[in-house]
PDB file of C-alpha atoms and ligand atoms in Angstrom:
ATOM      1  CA  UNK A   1       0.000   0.000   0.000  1.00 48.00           C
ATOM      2  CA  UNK A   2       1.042   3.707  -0.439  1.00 46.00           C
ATOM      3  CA  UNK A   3       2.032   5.481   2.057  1.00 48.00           C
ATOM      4  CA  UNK A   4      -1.827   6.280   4.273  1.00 45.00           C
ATOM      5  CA  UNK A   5      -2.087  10.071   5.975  1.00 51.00           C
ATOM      6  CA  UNK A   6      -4.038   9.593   9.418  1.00 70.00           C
ATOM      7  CA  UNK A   7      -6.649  12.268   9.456  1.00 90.00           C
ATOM      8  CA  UNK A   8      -7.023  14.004  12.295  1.00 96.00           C
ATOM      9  CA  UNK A   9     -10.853  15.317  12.473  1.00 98.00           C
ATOM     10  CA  UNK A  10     -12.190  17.972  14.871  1.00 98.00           C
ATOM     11  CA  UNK A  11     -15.804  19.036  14.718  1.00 98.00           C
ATOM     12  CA  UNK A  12     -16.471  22.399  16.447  1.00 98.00           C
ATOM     13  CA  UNK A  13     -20.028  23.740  17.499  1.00 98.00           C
ATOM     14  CA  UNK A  14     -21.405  22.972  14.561  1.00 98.00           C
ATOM     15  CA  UNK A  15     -25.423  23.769  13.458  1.00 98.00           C
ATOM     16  CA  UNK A  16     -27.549  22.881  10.748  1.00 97.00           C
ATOM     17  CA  UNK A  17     -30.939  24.780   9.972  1.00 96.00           C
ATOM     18  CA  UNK A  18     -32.962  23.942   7.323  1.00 95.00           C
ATOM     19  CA  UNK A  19     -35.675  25.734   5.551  1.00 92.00           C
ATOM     20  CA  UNK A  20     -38.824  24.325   7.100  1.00 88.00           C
ATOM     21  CA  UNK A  21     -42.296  23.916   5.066  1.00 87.00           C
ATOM     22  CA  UNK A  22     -43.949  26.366   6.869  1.00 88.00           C
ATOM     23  CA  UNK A  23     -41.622  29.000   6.063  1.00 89.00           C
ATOM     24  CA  UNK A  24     -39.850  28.787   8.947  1.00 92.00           C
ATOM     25  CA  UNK A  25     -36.155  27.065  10.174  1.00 93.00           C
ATOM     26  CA  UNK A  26     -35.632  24.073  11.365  1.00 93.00           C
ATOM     27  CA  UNK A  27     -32.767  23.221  13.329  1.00 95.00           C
ATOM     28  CA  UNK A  28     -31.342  19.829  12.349  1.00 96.00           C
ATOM     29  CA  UNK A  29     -28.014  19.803  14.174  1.00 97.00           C
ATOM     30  CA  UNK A  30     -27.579  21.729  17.103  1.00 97.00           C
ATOM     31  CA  UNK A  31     -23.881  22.813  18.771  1.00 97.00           C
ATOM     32  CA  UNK A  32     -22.189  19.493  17.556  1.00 98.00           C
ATOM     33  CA  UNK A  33     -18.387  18.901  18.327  1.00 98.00           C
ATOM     34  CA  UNK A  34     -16.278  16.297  18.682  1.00 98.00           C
ATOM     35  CA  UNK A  35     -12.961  14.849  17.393  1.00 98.00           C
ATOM     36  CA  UNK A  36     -11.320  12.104  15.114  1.00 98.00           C
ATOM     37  CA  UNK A  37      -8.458  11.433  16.188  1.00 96.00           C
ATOM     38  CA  UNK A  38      -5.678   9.763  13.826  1.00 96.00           C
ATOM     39  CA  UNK A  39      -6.336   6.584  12.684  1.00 96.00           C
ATOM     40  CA  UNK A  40      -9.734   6.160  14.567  1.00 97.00           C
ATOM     41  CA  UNK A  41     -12.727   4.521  14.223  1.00 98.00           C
ATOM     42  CA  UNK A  42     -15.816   6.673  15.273  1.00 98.00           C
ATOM     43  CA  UNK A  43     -19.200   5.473  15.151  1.00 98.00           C
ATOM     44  CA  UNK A  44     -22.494   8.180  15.131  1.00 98.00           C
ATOM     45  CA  UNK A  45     -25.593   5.910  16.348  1.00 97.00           C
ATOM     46  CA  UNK A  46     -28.940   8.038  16.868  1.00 94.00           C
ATOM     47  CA  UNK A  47     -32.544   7.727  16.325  1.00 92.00           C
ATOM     48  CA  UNK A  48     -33.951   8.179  12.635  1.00 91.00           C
ATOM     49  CA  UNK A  49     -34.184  11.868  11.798  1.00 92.00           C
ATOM     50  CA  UNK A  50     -31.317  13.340  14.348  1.00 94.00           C
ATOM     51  CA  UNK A  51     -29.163  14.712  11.834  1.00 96.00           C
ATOM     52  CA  UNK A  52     -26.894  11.520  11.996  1.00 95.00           C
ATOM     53  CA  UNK A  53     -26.801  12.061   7.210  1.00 94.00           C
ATOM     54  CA  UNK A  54     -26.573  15.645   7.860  1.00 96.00           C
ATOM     55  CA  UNK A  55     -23.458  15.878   9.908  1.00 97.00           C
ATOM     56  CA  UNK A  56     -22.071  12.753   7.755  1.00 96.00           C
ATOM     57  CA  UNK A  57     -22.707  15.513   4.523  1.00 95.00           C
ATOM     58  CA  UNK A  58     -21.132  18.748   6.256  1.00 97.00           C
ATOM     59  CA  UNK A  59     -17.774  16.402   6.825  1.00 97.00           C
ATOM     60  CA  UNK A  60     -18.219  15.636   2.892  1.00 96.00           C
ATOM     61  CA  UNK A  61     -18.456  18.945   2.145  1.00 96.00           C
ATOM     62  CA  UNK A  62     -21.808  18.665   0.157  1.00 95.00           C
ATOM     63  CA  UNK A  63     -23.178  21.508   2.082  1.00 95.00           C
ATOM     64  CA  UNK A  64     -21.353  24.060   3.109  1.00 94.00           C
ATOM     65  CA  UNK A  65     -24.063  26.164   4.908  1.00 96.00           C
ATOM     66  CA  UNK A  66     -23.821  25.518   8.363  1.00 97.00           C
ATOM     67  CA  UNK A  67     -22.338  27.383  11.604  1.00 98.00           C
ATOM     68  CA  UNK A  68     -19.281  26.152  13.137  1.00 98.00           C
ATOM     69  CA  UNK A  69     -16.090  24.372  11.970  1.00 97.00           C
ATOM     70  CA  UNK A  70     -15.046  21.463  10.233  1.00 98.00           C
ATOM     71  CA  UNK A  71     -11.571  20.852  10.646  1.00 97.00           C
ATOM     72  CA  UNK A  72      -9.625  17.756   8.561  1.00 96.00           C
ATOM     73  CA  UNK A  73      -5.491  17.737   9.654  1.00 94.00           C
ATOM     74  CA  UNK A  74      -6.577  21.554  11.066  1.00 93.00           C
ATOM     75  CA  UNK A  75      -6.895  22.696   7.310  1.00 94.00           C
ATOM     76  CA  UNK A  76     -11.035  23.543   7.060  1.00 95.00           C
ATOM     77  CA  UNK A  77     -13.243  21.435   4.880  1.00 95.00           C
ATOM     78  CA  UNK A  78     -14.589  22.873   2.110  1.00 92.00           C
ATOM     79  CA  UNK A  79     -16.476  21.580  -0.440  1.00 92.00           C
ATOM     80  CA  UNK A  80     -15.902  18.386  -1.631  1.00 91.00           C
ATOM     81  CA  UNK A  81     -12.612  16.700  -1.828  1.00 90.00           C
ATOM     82  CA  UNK A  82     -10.643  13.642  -2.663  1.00 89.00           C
ATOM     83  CA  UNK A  83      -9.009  13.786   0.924  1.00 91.00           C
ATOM     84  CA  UNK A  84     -12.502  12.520   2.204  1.00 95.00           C
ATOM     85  CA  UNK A  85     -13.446   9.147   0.584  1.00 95.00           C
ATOM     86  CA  UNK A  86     -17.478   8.611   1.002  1.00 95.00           C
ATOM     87  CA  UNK A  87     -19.351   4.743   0.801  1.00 96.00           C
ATOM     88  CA  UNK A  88     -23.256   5.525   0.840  1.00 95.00           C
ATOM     89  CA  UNK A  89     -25.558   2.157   1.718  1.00 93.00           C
ATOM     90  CA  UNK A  90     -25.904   1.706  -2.228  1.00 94.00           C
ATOM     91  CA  UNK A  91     -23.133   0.840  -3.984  1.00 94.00           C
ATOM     92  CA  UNK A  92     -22.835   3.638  -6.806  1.00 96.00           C
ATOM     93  CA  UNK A  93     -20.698   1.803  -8.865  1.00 97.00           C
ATOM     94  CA  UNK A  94     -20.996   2.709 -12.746  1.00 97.00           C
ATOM     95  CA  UNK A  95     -22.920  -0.129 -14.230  1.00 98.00           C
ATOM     96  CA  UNK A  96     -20.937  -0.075 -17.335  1.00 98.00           C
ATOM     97  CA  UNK A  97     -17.666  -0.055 -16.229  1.00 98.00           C
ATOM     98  CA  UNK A  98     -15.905  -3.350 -14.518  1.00 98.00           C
ATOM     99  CA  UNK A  99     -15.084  -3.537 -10.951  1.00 98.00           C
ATOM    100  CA  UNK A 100     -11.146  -2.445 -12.221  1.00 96.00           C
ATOM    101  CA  UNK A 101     -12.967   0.208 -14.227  1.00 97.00           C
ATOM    102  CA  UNK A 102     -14.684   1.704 -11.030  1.00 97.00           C
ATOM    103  CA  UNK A 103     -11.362   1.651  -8.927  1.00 97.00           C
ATOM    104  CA  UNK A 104      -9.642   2.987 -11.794  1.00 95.00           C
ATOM    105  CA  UNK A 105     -12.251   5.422 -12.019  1.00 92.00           C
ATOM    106  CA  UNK A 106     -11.370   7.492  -8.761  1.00 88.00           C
ATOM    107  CA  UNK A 107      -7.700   8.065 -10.031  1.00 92.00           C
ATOM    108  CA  UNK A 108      -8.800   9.923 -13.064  1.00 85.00           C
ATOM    109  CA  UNK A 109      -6.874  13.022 -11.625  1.00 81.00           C
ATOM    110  CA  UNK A 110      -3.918  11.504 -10.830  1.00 80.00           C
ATOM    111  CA  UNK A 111      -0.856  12.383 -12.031  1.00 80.00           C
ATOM    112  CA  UNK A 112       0.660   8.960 -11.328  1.00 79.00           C
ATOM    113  CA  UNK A 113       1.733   6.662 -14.669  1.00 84.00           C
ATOM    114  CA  UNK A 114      -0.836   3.807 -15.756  1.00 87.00           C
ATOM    115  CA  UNK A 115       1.557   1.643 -14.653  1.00 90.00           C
ATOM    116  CA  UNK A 116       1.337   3.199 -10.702  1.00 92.00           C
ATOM    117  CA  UNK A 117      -2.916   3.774 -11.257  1.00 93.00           C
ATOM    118  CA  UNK A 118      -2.972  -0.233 -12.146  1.00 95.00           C
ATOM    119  CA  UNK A 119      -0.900  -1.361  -9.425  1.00 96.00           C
ATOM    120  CA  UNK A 120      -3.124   0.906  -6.887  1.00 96.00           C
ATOM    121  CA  UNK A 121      -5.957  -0.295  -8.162  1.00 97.00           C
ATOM    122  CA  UNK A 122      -4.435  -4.007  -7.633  1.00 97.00           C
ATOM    123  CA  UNK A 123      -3.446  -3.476  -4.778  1.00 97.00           C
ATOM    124  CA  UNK A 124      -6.743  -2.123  -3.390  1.00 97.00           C
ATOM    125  CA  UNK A 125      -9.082  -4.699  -5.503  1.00 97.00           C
ATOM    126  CA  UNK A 126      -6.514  -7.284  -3.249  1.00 97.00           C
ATOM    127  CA  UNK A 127      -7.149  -5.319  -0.369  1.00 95.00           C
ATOM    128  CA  UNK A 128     -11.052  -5.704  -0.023  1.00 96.00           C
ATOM    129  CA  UNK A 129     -10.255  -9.730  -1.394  1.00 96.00           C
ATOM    130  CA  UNK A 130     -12.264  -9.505  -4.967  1.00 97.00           C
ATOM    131  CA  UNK A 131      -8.971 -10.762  -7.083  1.00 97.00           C
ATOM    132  CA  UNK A 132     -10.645 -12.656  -9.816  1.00 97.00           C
ATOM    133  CA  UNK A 133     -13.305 -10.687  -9.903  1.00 98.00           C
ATOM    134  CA  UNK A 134     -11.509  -7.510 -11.498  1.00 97.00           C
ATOM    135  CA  UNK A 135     -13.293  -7.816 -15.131  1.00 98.00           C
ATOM    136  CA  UNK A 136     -16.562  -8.420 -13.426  1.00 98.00           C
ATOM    137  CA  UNK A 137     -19.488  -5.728 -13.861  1.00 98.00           C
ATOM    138  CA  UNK A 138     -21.436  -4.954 -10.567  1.00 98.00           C
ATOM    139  CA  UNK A 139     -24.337  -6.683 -11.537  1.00 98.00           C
ATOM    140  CA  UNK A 140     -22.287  -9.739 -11.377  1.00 98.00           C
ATOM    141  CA  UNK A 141     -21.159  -8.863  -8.053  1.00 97.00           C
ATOM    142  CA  UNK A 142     -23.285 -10.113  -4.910  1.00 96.00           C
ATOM    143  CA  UNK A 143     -24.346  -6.899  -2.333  1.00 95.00           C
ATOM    144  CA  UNK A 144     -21.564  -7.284  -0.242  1.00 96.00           C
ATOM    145  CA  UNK A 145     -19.213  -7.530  -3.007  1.00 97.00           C
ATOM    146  CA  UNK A 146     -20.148  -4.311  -4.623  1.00 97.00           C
ATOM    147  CA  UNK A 147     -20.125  -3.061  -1.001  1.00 96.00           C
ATOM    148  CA  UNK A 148     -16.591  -3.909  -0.879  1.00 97.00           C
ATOM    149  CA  UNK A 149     -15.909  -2.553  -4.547  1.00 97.00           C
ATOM    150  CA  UNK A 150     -17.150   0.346  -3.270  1.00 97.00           C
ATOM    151  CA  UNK A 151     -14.570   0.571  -0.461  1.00 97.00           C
ATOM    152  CA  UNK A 152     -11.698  -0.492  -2.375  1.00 97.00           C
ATOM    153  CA  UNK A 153     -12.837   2.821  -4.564  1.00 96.00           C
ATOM    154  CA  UNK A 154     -12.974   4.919  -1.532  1.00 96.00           C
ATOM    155  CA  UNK A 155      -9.636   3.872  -0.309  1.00 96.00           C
ATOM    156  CA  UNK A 156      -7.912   3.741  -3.537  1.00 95.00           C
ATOM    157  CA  UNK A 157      -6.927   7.696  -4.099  1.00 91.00           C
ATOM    158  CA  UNK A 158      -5.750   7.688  -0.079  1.00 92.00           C
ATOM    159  CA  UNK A 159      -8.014   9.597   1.734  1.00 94.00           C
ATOM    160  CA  UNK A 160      -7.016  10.923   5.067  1.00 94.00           C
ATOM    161  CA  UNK A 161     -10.598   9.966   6.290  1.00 97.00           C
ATOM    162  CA  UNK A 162     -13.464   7.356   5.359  1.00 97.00           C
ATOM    163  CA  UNK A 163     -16.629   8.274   5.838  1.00 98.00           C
ATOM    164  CA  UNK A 164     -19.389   5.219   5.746  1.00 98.00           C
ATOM    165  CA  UNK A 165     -22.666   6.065   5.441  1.00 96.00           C
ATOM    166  CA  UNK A 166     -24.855   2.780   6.915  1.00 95.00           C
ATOM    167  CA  UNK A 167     -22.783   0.782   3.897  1.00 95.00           C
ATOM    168  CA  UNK A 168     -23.667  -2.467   5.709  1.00 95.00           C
ATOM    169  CA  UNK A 169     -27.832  -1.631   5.790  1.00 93.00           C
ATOM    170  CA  UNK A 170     -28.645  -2.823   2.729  1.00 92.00           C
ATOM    171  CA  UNK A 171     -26.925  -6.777   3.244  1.00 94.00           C
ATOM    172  CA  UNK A 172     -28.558  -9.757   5.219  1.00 95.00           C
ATOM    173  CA  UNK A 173     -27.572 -10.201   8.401  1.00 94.00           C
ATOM    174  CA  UNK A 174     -24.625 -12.811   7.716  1.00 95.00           C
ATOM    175  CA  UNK A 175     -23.464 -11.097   5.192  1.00 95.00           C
ATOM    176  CA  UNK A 176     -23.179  -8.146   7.272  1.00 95.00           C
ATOM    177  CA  UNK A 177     -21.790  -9.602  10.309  1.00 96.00           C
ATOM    178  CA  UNK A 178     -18.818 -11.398   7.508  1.00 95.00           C
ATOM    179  CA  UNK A 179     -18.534  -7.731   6.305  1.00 96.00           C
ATOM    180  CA  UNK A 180     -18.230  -5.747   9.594  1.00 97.00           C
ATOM    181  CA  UNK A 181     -15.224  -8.185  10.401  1.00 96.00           C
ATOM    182  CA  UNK A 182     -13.635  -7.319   7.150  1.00 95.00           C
ATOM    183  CA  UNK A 183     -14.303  -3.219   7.388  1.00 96.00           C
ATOM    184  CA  UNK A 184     -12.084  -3.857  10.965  1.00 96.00           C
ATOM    185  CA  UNK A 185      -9.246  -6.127   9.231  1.00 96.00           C
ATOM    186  CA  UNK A 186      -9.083  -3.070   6.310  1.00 96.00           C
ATOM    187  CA  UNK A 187      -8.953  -0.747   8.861  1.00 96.00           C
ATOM    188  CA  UNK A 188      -5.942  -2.033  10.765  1.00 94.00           C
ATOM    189  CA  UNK A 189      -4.312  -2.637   7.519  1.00 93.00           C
ATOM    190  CA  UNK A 190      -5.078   0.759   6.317  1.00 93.00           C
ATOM    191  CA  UNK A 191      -4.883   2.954   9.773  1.00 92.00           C
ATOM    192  CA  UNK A 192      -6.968   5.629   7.763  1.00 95.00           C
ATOM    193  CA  UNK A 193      -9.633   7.400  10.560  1.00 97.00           C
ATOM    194  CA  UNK A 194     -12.971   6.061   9.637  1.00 97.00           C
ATOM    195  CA  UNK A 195     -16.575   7.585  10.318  1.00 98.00           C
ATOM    196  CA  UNK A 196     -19.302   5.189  10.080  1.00 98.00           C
ATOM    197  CA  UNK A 197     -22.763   6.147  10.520  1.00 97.00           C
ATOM    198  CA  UNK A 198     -25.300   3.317  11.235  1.00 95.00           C
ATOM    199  CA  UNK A 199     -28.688   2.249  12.909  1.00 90.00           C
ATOM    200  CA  UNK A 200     -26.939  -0.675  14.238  1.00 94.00           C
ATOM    201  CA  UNK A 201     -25.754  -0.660  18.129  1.00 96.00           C
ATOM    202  CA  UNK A 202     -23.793  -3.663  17.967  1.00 97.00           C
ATOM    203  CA  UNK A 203     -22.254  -2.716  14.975  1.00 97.00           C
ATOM    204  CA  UNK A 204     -20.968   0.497  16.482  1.00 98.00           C
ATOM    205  CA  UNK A 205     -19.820  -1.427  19.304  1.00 98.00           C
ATOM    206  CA  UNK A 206     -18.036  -4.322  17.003  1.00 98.00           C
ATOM    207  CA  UNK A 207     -16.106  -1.570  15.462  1.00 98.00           C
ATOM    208  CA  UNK A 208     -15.276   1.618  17.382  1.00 98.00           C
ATOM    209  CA  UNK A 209     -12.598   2.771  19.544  1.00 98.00           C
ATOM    210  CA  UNK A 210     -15.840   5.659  20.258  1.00 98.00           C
ATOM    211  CA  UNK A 211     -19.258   5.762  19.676  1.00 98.00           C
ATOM    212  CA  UNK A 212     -21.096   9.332  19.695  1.00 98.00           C
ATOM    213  CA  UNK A 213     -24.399   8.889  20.496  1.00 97.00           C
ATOM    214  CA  UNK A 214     -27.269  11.252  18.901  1.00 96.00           C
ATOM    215  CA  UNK A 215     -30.727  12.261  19.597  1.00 94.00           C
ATOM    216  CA  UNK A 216     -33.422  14.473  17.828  1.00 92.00           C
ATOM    217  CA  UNK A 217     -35.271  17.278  18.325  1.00 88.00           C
ATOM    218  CA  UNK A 218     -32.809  19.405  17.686  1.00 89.00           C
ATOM    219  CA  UNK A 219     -30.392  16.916  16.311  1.00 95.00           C
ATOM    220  CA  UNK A 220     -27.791  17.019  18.924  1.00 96.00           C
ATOM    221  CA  UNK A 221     -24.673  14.761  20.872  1.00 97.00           C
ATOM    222  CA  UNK A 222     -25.941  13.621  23.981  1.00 96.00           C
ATOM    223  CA  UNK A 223     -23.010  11.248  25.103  1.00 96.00           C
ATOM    224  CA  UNK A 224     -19.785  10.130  23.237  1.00 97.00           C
ATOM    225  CA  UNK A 225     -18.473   6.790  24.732  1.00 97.00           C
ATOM    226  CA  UNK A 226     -15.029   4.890  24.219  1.00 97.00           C
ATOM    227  CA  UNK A 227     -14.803   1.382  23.721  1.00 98.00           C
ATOM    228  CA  UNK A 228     -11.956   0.027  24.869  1.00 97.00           C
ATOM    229  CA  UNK A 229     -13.070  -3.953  24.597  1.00 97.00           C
ATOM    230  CA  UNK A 230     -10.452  -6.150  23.770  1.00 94.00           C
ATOM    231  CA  UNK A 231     -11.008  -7.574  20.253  1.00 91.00           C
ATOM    232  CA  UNK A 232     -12.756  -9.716  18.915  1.00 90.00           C
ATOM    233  CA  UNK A 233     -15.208  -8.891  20.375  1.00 96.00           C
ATOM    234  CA  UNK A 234     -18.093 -11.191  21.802  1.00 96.00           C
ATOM    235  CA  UNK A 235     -21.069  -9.687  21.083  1.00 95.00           C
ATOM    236  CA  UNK A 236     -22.892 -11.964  23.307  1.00 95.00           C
ATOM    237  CA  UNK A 237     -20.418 -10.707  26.428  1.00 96.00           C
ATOM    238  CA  UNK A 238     -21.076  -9.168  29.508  1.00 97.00           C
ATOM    239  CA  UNK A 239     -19.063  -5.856  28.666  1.00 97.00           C
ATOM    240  CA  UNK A 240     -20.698  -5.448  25.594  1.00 98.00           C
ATOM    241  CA  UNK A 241     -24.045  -5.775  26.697  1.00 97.00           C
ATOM    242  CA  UNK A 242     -22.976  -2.997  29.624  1.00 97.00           C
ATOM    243  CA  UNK A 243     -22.196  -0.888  26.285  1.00 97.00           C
ATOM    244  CA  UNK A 244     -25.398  -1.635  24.295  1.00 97.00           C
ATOM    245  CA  UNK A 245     -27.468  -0.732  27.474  1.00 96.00           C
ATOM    246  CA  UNK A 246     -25.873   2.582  28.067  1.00 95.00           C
ATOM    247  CA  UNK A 247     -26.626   3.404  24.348  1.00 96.00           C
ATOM    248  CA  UNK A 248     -29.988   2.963  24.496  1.00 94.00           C
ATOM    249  CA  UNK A 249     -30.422   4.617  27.723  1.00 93.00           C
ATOM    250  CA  UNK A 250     -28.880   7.669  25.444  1.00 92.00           C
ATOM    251  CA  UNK A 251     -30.573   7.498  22.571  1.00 88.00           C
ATOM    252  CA  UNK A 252     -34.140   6.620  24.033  1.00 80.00           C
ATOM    253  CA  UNK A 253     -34.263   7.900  27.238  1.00 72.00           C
ATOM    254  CA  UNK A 254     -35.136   6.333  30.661  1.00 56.00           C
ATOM    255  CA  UNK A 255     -38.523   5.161  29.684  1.00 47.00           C
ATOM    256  CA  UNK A 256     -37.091   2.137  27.388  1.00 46.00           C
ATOM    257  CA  UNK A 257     -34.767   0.831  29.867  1.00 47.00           C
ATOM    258  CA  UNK A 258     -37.286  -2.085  30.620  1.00 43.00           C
ATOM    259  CA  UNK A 259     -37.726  -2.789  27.694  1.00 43.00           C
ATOM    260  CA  UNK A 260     -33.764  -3.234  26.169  1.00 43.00           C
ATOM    261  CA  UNK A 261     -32.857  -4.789  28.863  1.00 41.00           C
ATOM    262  CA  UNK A 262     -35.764  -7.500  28.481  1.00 39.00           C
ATOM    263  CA  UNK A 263     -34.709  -8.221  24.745  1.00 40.00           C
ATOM    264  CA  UNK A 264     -30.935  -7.452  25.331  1.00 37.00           C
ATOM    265  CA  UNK A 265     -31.632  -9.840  28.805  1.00 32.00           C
ATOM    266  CA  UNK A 266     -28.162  -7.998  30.395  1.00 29.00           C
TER     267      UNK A 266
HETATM  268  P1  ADP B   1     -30.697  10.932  10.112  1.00 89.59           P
HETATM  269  O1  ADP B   1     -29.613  10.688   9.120  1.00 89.59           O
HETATM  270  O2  ADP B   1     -30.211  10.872  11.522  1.00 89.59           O
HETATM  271  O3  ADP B   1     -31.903  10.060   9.905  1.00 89.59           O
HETATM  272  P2  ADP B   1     -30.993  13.458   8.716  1.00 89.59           P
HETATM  273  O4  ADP B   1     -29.696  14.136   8.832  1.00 89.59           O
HETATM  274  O5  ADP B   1     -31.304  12.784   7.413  1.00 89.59           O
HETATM  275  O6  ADP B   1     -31.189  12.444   9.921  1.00 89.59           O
HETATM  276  O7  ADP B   1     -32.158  14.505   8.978  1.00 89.59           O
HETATM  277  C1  ADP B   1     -32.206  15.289  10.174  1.00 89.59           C
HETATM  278  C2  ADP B   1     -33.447  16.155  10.111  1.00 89.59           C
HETATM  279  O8  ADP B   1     -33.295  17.147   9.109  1.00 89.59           O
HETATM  280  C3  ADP B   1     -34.720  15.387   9.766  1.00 89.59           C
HETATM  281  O9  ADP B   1     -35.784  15.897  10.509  1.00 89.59           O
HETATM  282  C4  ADP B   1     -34.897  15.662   8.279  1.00 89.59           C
HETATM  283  O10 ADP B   1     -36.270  15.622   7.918  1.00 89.59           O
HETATM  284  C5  ADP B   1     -34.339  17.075   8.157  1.00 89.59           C
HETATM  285  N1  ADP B   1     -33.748  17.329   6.828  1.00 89.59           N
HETATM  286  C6  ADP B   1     -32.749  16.628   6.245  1.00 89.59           C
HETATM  287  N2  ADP B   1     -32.437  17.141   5.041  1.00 89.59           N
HETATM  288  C7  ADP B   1     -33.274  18.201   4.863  1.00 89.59           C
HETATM  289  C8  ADP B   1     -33.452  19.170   3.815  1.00 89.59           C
HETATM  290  N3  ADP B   1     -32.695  19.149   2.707  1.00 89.59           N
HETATM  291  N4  ADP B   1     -34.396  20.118   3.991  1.00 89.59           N
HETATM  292  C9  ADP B   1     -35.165  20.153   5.101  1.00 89.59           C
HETATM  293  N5  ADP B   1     -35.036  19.294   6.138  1.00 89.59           N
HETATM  294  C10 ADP B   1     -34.121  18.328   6.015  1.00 89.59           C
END
């Protein structure tokens, strides 16, 4: 692999308002901070609709009207940039092109010789384990495939930061589980500082050396939690289950603490 910077993100008081319907504004994301630091893995769990995509965007630079700052290796964010790969839930892969074609695809303003681009692309079509597949189009390619296509495309032009958003919420939940396990064995091998936005607790807690927890109404951070597990880790564990009931408690409040803790039976 080429040589990987280790972003260092730091998210200062930052607010959203929309436009709402009724001519108003409506406040989306409310006084958010927090920090990346190199090489990390930070999850952002919440509730549907508190401003989990929205803060995910701002980092991408796909909307730069907000309050606040958005800082990537202290240099501010704006608009966006090849220094910030992005994997959405679908994979956006050209249909046309080959899985090489797509990897290849995100080097198109590189000044590197063909030779270099192919051995990248290689290397990073190794990286995510598709060799054999590199002539394939995505419609040959299972979901999780073209999920990892999709991260080998991300990765390829060396971002200093990944930012997932709920890539795994499309796949079933084997599948998923297989694929969570290989997003942590690309991450080691990478050491790029990942973002990954999901609905899924335990896949935040599979993954993240810090979870920030969200809630709505405005869109805010209510609690940002390390995990310090040692890994693997058991999802079925006591520890874990701590974790997973502390989340909730953020994200839901106090009056669904029965109720986790019956199906989570800590
Ligand atoms: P999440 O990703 O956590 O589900 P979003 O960031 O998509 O939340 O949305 C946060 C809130 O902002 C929601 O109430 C949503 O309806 C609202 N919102 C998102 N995008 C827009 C937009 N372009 N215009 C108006 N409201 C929006």
């Amino acid at each position: 692999m080429r040589e990987e910077r280790q972003g260092r993100l730091e998210i200062r008081d930052v607010t959203k308002r929309y436009k709402a319907e009724n001519g108003g504004v409506f406040e989306a994301l409310s006084n958010a901070s927090f920090v990346v630091d190199a090489g990390e893995f930070v999850s952002i769990v919440g509730p549907s609709g508190c401003g989990k995509t929205t803060l995910l965007r701002l980092i991408a630079g796909l909307d730069d009207d907000y309050e606040g700052v958005i800082l990537l290796e202290n240099k501010r964010v704006e608009g966006a940039s090849l220094d910030r790969g992005i994997v959405f839930q679908d994979h956006r892969l050209l249909p046309w092109l080959t899985l090489k074609e797509n990897v290849a695809l995100s080097l198109i303003n590189l000044n590197d010789a063909a030779n270099e681009k192919d051995r990248i692309v290689r290397e990073h079509i190794e990286l995510v384990r598709l060799e054999g597949f590199e002539n394939a189009y995505p419609h040959q390619l299972s979901g999780g495939m073209a999920q990892r296509a999709a991260i080998a495309r991300a990765l390829a032009h060396s971002p200093a930061i990944l930012l997932l958003d709920e890539p795994l919420g499309a796949l079933d939940a084997i599948t998923r589980i297989h694929l969570q396990e290989e997003l942590q064995r690309i991450w080691r091998s990478e050491g790029v500082s990942m973002i990954l936005v999901t609905h899924d607790v335990e896949e935040a807690i599979f993954l993240s050396d810090k979870i920030v927890v969200m809630n709505s109404n405005p869109g805010r951070i209510v609690e940002e939690i390390k995990i310090t597990l040692p890994e693997p880790r058991d999802r079925s564990g006591y520890e874990f289950g701590l974790i997973r009931r502390k989340i909730f408690k953020a994200m839901l409040g106090e009056e669904v603490k029965r109720e986790t803790s019956d199906n989570y039976a800590i």
